[in-house]
Tab-separated table of C-alpha atoms in Angstrom:
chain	number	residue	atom	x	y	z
A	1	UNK	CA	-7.818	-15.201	-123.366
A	2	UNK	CA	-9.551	-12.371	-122.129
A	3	UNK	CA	-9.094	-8.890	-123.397
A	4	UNK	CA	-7.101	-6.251	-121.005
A	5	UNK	CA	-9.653	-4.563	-120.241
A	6	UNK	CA	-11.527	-7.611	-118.707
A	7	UNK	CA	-8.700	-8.230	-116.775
A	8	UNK	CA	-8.448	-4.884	-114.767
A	9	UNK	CA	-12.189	-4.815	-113.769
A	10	UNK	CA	-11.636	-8.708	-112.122
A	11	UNK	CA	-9.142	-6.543	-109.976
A	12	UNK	CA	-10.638	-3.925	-108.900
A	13	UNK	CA	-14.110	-5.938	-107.373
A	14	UNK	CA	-11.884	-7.886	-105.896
A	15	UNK	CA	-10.375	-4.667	-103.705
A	16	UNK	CA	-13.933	-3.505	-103.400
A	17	UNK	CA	-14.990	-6.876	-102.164
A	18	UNK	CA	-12.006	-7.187	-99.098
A	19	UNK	CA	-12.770	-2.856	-98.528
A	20	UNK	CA	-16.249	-3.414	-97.474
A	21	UNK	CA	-16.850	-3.802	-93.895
A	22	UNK	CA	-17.955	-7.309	-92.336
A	23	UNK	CA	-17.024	-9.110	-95.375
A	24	UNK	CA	-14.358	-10.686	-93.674
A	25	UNK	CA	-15.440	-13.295	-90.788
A	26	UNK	CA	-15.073	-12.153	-87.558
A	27	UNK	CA	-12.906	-14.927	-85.155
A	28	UNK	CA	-12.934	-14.946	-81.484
A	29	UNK	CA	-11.465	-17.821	-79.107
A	30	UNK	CA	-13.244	-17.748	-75.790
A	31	UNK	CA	-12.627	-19.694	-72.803
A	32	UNK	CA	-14.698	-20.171	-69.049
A	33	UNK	CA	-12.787	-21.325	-66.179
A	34	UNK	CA	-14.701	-22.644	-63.487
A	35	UNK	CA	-13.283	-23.334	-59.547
A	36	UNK	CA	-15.780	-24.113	-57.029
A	37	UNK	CA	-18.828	-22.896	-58.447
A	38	UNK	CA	-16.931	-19.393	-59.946
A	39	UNK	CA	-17.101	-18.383	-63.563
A	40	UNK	CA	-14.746	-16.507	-65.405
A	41	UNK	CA	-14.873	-15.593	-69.347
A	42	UNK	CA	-12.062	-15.653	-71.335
A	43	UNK	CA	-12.053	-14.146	-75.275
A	44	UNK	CA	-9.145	-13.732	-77.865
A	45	UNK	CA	-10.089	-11.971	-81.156
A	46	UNK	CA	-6.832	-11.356	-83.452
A	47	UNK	CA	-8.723	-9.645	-86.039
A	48	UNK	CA	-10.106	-7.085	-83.796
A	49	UNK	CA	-8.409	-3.911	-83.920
A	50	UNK	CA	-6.741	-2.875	-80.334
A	51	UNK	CA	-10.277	-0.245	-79.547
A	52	UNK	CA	-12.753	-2.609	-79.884
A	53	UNK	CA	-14.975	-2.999	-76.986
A	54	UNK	CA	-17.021	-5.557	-75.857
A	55	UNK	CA	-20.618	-6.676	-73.853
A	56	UNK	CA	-21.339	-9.963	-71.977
A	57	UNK	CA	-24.711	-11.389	-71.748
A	58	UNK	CA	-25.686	-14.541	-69.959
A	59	UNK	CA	-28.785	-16.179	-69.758
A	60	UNK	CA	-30.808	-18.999	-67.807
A	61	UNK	CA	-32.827	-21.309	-68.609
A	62	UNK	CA	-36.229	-20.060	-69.426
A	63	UNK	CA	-35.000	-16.188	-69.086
A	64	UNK	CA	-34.208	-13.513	-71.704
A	65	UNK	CA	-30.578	-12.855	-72.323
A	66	UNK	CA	-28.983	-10.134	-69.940
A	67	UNK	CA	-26.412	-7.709	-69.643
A	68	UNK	CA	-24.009	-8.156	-66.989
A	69	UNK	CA	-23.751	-4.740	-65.527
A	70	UNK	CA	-19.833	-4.518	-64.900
A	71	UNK	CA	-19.553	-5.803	-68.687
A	72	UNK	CA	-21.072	-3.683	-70.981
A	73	UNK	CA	-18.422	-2.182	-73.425
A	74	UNK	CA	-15.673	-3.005	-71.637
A	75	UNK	CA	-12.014	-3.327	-73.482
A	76	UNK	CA	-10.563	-5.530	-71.644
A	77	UNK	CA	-10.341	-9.694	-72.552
A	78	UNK	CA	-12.097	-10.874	-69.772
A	79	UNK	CA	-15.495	-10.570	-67.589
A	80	UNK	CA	-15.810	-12.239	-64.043
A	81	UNK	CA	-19.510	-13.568	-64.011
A	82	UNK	CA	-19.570	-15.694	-60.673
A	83	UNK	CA	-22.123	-13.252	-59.320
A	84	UNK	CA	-24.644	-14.124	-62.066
A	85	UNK	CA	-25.843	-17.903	-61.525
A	86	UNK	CA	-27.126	-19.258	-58.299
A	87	UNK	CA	-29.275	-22.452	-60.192
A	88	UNK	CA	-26.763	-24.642	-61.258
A	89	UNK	CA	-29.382	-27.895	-62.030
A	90	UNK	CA	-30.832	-25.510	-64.832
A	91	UNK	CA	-29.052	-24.701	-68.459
A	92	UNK	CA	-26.690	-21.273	-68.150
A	93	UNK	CA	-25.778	-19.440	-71.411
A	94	UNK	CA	-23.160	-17.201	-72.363
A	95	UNK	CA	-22.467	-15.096	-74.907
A	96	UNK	CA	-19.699	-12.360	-75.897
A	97	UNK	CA	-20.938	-9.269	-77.967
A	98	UNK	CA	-18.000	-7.184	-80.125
A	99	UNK	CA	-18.574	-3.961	-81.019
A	100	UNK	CA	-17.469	-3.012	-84.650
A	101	UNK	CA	-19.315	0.158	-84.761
A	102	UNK	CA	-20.906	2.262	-82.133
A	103	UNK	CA	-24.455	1.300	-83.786
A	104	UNK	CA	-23.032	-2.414	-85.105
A	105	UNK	CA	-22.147	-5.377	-82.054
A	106	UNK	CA	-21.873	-8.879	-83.599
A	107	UNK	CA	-22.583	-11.309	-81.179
A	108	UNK	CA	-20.909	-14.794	-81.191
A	109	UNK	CA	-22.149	-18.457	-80.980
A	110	UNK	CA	-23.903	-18.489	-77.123
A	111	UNK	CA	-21.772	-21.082	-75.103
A	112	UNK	CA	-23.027	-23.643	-72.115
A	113	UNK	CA	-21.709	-22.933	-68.836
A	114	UNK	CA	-22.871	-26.823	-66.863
A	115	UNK	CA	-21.034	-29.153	-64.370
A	116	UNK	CA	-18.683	-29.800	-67.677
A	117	UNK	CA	-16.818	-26.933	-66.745
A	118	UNK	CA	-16.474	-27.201	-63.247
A	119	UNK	CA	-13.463	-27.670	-60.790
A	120	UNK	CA	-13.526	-28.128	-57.220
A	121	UNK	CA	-10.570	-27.375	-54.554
A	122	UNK	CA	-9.995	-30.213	-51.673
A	123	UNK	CA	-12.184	-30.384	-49.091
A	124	UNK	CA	-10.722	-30.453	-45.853
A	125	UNK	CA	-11.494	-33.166	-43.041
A	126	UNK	CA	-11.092	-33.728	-39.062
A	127	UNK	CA	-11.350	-37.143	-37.069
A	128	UNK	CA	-12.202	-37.667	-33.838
A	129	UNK	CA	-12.529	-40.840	-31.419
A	130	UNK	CA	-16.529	-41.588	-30.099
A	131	UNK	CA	-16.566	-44.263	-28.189
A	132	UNK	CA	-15.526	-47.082	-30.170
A	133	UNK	CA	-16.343	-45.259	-33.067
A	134	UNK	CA	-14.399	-43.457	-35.588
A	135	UNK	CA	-16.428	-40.063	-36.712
A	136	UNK	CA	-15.205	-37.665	-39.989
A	137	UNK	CA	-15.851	-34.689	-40.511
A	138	UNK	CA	-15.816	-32.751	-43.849
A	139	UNK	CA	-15.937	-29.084	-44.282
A	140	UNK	CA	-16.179	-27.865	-48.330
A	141	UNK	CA	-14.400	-25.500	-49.882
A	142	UNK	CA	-15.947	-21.537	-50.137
A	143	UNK	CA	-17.740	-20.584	-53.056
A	144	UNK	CA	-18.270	-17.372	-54.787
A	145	UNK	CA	-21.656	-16.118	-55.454
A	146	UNK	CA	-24.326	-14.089	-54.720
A	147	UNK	CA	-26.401	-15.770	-52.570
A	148	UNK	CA	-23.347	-15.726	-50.426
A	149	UNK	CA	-21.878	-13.320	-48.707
A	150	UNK	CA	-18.228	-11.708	-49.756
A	151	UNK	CA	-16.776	-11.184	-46.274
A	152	UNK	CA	-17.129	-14.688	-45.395
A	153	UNK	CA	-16.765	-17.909	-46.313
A	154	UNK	CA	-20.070	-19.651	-48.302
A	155	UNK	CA	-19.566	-23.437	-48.373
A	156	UNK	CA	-20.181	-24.611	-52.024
A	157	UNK	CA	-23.046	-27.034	-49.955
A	158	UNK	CA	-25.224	-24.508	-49.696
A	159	UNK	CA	-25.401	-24.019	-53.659
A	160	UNK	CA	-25.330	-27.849	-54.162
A	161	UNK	CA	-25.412	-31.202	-52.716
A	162	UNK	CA	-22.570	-33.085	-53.260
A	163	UNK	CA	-21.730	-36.889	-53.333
A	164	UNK	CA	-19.142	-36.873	-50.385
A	165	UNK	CA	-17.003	-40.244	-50.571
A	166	UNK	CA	-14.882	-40.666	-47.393
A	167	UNK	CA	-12.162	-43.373	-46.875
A	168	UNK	CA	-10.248	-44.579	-43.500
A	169	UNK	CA	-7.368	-46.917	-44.167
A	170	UNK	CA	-4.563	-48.366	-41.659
A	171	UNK	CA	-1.296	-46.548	-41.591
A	172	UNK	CA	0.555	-48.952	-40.129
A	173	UNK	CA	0.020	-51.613	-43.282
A	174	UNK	CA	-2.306	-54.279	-44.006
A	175	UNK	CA	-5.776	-53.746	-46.664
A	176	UNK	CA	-7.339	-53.017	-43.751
A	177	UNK	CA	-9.536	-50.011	-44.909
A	178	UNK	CA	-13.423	-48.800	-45.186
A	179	UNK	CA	-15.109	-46.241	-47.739
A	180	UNK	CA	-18.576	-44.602	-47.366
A	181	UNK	CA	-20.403	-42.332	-50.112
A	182	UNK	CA	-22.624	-39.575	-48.505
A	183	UNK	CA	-25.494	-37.361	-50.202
A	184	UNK	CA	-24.715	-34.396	-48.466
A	185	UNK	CA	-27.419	-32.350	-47.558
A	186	UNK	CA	-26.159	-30.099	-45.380
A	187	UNK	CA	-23.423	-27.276	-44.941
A	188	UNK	CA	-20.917	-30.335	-43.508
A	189	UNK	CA	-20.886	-33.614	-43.996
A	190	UNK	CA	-19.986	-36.421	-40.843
A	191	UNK	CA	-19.237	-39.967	-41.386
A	192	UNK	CA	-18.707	-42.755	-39.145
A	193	UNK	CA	-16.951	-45.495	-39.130
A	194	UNK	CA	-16.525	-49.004	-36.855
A	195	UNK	CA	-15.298	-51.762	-36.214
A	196	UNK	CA	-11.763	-50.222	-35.988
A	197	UNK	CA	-8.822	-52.385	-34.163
A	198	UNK	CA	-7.378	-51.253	-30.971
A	199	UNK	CA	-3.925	-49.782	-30.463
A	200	UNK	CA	-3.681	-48.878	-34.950
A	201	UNK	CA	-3.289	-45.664	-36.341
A	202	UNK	CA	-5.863	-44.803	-39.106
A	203	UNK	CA	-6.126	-41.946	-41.515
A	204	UNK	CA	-9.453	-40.640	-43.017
A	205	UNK	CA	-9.031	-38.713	-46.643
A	206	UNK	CA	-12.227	-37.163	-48.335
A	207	UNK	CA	-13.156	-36.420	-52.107
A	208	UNK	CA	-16.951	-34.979	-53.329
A	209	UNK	CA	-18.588	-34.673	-56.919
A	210	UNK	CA	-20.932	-32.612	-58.157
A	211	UNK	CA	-24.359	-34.847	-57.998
A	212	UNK	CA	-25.428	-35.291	-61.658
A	213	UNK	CA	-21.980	-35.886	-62.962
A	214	UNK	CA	-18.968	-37.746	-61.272
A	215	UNK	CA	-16.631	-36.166	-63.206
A	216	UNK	CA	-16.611	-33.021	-62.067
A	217	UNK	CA	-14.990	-34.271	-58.566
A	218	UNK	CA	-12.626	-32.331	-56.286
A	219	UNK	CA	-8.956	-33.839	-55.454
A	220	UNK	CA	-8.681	-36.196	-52.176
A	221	UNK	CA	-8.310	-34.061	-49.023
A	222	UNK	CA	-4.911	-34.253	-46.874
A	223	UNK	CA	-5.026	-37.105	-44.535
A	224	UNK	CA	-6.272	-36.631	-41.121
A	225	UNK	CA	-4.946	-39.801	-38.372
A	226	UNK	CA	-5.470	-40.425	-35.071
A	227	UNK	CA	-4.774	-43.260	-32.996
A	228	UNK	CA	-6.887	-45.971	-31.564
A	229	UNK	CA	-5.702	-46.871	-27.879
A	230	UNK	CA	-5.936	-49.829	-25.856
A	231	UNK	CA	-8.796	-49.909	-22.977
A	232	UNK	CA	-6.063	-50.059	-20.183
A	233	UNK	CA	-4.035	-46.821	-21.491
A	234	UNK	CA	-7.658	-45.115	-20.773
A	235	UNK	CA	-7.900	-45.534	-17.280
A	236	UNK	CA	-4.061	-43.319	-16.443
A	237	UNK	CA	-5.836	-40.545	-19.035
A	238	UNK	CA	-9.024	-40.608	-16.910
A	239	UNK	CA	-6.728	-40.387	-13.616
A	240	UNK	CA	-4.619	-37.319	-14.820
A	241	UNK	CA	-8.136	-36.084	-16.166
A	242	UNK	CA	-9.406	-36.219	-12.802
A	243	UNK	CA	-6.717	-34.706	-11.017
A	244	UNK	CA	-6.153	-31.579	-13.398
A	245	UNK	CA	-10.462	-31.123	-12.764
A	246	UNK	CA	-9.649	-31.247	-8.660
A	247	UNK	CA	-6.835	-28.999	-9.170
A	248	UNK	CA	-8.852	-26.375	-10.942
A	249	UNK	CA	-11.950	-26.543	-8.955
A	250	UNK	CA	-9.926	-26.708	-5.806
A	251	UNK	CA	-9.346	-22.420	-5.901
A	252	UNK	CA	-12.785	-22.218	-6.777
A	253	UNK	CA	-14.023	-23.679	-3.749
A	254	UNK	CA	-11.695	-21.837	-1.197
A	255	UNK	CA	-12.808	-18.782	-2.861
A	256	UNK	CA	-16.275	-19.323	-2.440
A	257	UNK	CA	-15.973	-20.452	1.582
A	258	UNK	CA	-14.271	-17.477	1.754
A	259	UNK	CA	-16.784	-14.794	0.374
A	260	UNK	CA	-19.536	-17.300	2.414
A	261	UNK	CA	-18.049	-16.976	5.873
A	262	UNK	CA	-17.679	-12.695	4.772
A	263	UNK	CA	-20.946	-12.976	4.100
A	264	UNK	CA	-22.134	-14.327	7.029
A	265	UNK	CA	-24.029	-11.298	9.557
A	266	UNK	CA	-21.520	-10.470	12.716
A	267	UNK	CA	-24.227	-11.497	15.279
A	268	UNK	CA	-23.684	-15.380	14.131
A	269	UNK	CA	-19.768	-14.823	15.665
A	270	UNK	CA	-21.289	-13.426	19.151
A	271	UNK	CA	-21.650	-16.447	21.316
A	272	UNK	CA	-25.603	-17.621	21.375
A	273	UNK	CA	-27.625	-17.601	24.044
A	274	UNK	CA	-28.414	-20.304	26.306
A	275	UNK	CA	-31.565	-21.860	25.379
A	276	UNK	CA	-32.998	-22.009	28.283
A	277	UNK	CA	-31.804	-20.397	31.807
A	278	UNK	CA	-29.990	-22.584	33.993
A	279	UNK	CA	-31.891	-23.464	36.734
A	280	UNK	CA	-30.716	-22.139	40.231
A	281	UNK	CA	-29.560	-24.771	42.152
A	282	UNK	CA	-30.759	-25.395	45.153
A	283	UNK	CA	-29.011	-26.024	48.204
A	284	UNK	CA	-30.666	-28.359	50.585
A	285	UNK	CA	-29.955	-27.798	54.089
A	286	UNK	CA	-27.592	-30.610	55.332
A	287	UNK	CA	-29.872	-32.262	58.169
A	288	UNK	CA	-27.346	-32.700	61.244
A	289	UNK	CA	-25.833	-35.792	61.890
A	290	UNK	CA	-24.165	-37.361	64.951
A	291	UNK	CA	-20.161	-37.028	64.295
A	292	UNK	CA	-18.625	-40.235	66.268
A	293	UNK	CA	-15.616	-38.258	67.576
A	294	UNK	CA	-13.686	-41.642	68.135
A	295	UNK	CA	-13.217	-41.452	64.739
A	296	UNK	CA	-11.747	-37.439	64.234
A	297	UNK	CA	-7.649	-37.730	65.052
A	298	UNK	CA	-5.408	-35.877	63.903
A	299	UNK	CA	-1.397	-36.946	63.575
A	300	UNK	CA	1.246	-34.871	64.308
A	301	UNK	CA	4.077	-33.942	61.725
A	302	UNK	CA	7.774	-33.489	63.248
A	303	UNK	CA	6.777	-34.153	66.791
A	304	UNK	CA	4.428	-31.087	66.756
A	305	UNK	CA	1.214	-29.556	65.850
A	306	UNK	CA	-0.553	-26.208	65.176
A	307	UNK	CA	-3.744	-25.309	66.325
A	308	UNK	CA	-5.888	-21.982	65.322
A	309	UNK	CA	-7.798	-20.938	67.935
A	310	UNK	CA	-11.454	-20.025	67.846
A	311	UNK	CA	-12.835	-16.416	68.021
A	312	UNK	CA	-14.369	-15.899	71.291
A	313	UNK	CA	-12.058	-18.914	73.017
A	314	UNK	CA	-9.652	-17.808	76.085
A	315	UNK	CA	-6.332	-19.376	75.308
A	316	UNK	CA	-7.091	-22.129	78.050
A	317	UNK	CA	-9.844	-23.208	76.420
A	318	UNK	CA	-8.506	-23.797	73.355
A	319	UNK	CA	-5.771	-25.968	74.724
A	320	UNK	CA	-8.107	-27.780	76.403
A	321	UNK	CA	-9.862	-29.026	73.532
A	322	UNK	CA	-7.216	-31.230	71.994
A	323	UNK	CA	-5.188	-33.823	73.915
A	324	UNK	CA	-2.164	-35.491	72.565
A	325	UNK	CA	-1.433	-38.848	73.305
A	326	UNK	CA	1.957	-39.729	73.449
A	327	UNK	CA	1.539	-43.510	72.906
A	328	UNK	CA	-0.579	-43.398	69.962
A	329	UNK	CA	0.951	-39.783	68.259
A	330	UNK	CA	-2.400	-38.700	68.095
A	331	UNK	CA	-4.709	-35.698	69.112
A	332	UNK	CA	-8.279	-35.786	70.502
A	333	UNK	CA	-10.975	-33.818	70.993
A	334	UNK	CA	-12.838	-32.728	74.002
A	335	UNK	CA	-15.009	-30.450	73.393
A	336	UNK	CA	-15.954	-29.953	77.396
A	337	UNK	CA	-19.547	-29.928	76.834
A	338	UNK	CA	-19.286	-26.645	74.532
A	339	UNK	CA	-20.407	-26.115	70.978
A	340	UNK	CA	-17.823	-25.593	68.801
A	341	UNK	CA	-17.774	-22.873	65.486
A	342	UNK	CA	-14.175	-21.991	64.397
A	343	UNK	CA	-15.189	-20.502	61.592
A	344	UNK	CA	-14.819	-23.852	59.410
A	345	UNK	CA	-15.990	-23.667	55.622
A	346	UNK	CA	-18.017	-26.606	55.785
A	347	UNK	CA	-20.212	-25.580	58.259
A	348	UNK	CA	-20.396	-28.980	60.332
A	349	UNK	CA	-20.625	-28.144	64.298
A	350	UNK	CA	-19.364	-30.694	66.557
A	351	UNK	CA	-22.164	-31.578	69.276
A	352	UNK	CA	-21.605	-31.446	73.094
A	353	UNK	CA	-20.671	-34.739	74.566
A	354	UNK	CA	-21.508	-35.351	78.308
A	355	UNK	CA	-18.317	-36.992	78.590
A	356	UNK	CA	-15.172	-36.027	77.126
A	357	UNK	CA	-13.934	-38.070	74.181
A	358	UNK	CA	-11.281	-39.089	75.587
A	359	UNK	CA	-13.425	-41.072	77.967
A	360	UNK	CA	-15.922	-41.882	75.517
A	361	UNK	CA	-13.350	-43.929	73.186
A	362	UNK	CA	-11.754	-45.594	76.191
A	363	UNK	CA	-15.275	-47.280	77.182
A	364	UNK	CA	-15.689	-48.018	73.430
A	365	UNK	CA	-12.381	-49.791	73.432
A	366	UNK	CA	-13.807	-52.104	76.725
């Protein structure tokens, strides 16, 4: 057995021993979370005392280690560094700094940040009908960083190029279904599919990975359907297409021969001038011709007739130039050797006879 004395000095470099600072390990728990390309740092140190503050550095492959700006002796648990990597086919470090002193920081065991840690939302898909075709189209999720901007939306395909695996499956039963993995190379990825039966309903649902490691794969997508329809149910759609077109264009058209005829310069309502003068027509003198007086009667009306007599005529002579005949009804003329004008629109002048007419017809009739 040791002597008292021994005893008490054991105790007291013990106390010195736990008194001096940084003898006792330091223990933090840290943590990243990763969705669609973000990065978030997590740390939990119960031995720290409530005012300890703490720096984040990260680092990429073949780079020094950095501060990141908004996390330099900060008190808070946690440091948002989605801003920081835009290479994610190269090796990404992090590591958490903790401040025990104002001149003192111990700095923990650096940490990977790789596709390991990464999580992916749905993507989101559409389906439409080409021909006999079947077409899909995927749109990815948005992704935080800086290459991208804040105030809108950054598909995670322009940071990477995922393996896009798209299925289309029959909703009305059967195995009847098809499945198609893409290397997307662009912001969206479209898919087609054929050989689809008429008059079935088929859904499309989409999944992608990152592209060196399958495990770090988004959730399926929400169906999308859309029905294939017989070749005769096309030809009422194209009909009522038709129609709705004429009925739209149809106000379009009287507008426009509307503003055309306002257009059109007053003179074109004036009637247009005759091409070419009308010629004057020209009256050729009627050459005289022999009237055969046998064959001018006139027949009375009521028992009685009404003659007009000519200017320059005494009464007697006008009544002798007709003669009635009761036998026959009819009227002649005897123009007594005189030429006769009464004024008549047609202009034709009876001749003189030698003889009267009555006397003419009589020997005609012998």
């Amino acid at each position: 057995m040791g002597t008292p004395g021994m005893t008490w000095l054991m105790v007291l470099l013990g106390l010195c021993f736990l008194l001096i600072p940084g003898s006792s390990e330091l223990v933090c728990y840290t943590a990243v979370e990763s969705l669609d390309l973000g990065c978030l740092l997590q740390w939990d140190c119960p031995n720290a005392s409530p005012n300890t503050t703490y720096t984040v550095q990260t680092k990429t492959q073949g780079d020094p280690w950095q501060d990141v700006p908004w996390c330099v002796w900060i008190s808070s648990r946690s440091c948002d560094i989605s801003q920081v990597f835009s290479n994610f086919e190269l090796y990404n470090m992090i590591r958490l700094g903790v401040h025990l002193s104002p001149s003192s920081t111990e700095w923990l065991k650096p940490r990977k940040f790789d596709y390991s840690d990464f999580n992916f939302s749905p993507p989101s898909v559409s389906v439409s009908l080409k021909d006999d075709q079947m077409v899909v189209q995927v749109q990815f999720p948005c992704a935080a960083n800086r290459r991208c901007s804040l105030e809108r939306c950054c598909p995670i395909s322009k940071l990477i190029d995922p393996w896009t695996t798209v299925t289309v499956y029959n909703a009305l039963g059967g195995d009847e279904y098809q499945s198609r993995t893409v290397w997307t190379q662009e912001v969206m990825s479209y898919v087609e599919f054929s050989g689809l039966s008429l008059g079935q309903k088929y859904c499309a649902e989409a999944n992608f990975s990152f592209p060196t490691f399958a495990l770090a794969a988004s959730p399926k997508s929400a169906p999308q359907c859309v029905e294939t329809v017989f070749k005769s149910r096309l030809l009422p759609v194209l009909c009522m297409g038709i129609g709705l077109t004429s009925l739209l264009l149809f106000p379009l058209v009287v507008m426009f021969l509307r503003k055309s005829r306002r257009a059109t310069p007053a003179t074109e309502n004036q009637p247009k001038a005759l091409s070419s003068a009308q010629e004057p027509i020209s009256l050729v003198p009627l050459s005289p011709a022999p009237v055969d007086l046998c064959e001018i009667h006139l027949e009375l009306i009521d028992d009685h007739i009404s003659t007009e007599s000519c200017p320059g005529l005494t009464s007697n002579q006008n009544r002798t130039l007709l003669h009635y005949d009761p036998s026959s009804g009819a009227i002649y003329w005897n123009s007594g050797g005189m030429e006769l004008d009464c004024g008549l629109d047609s202009g034709i002048s009876i001749p003189p006879a030698s003889r009267s007419s009555e006397v003419t017809c009589g020997a005609s009739g012998d």
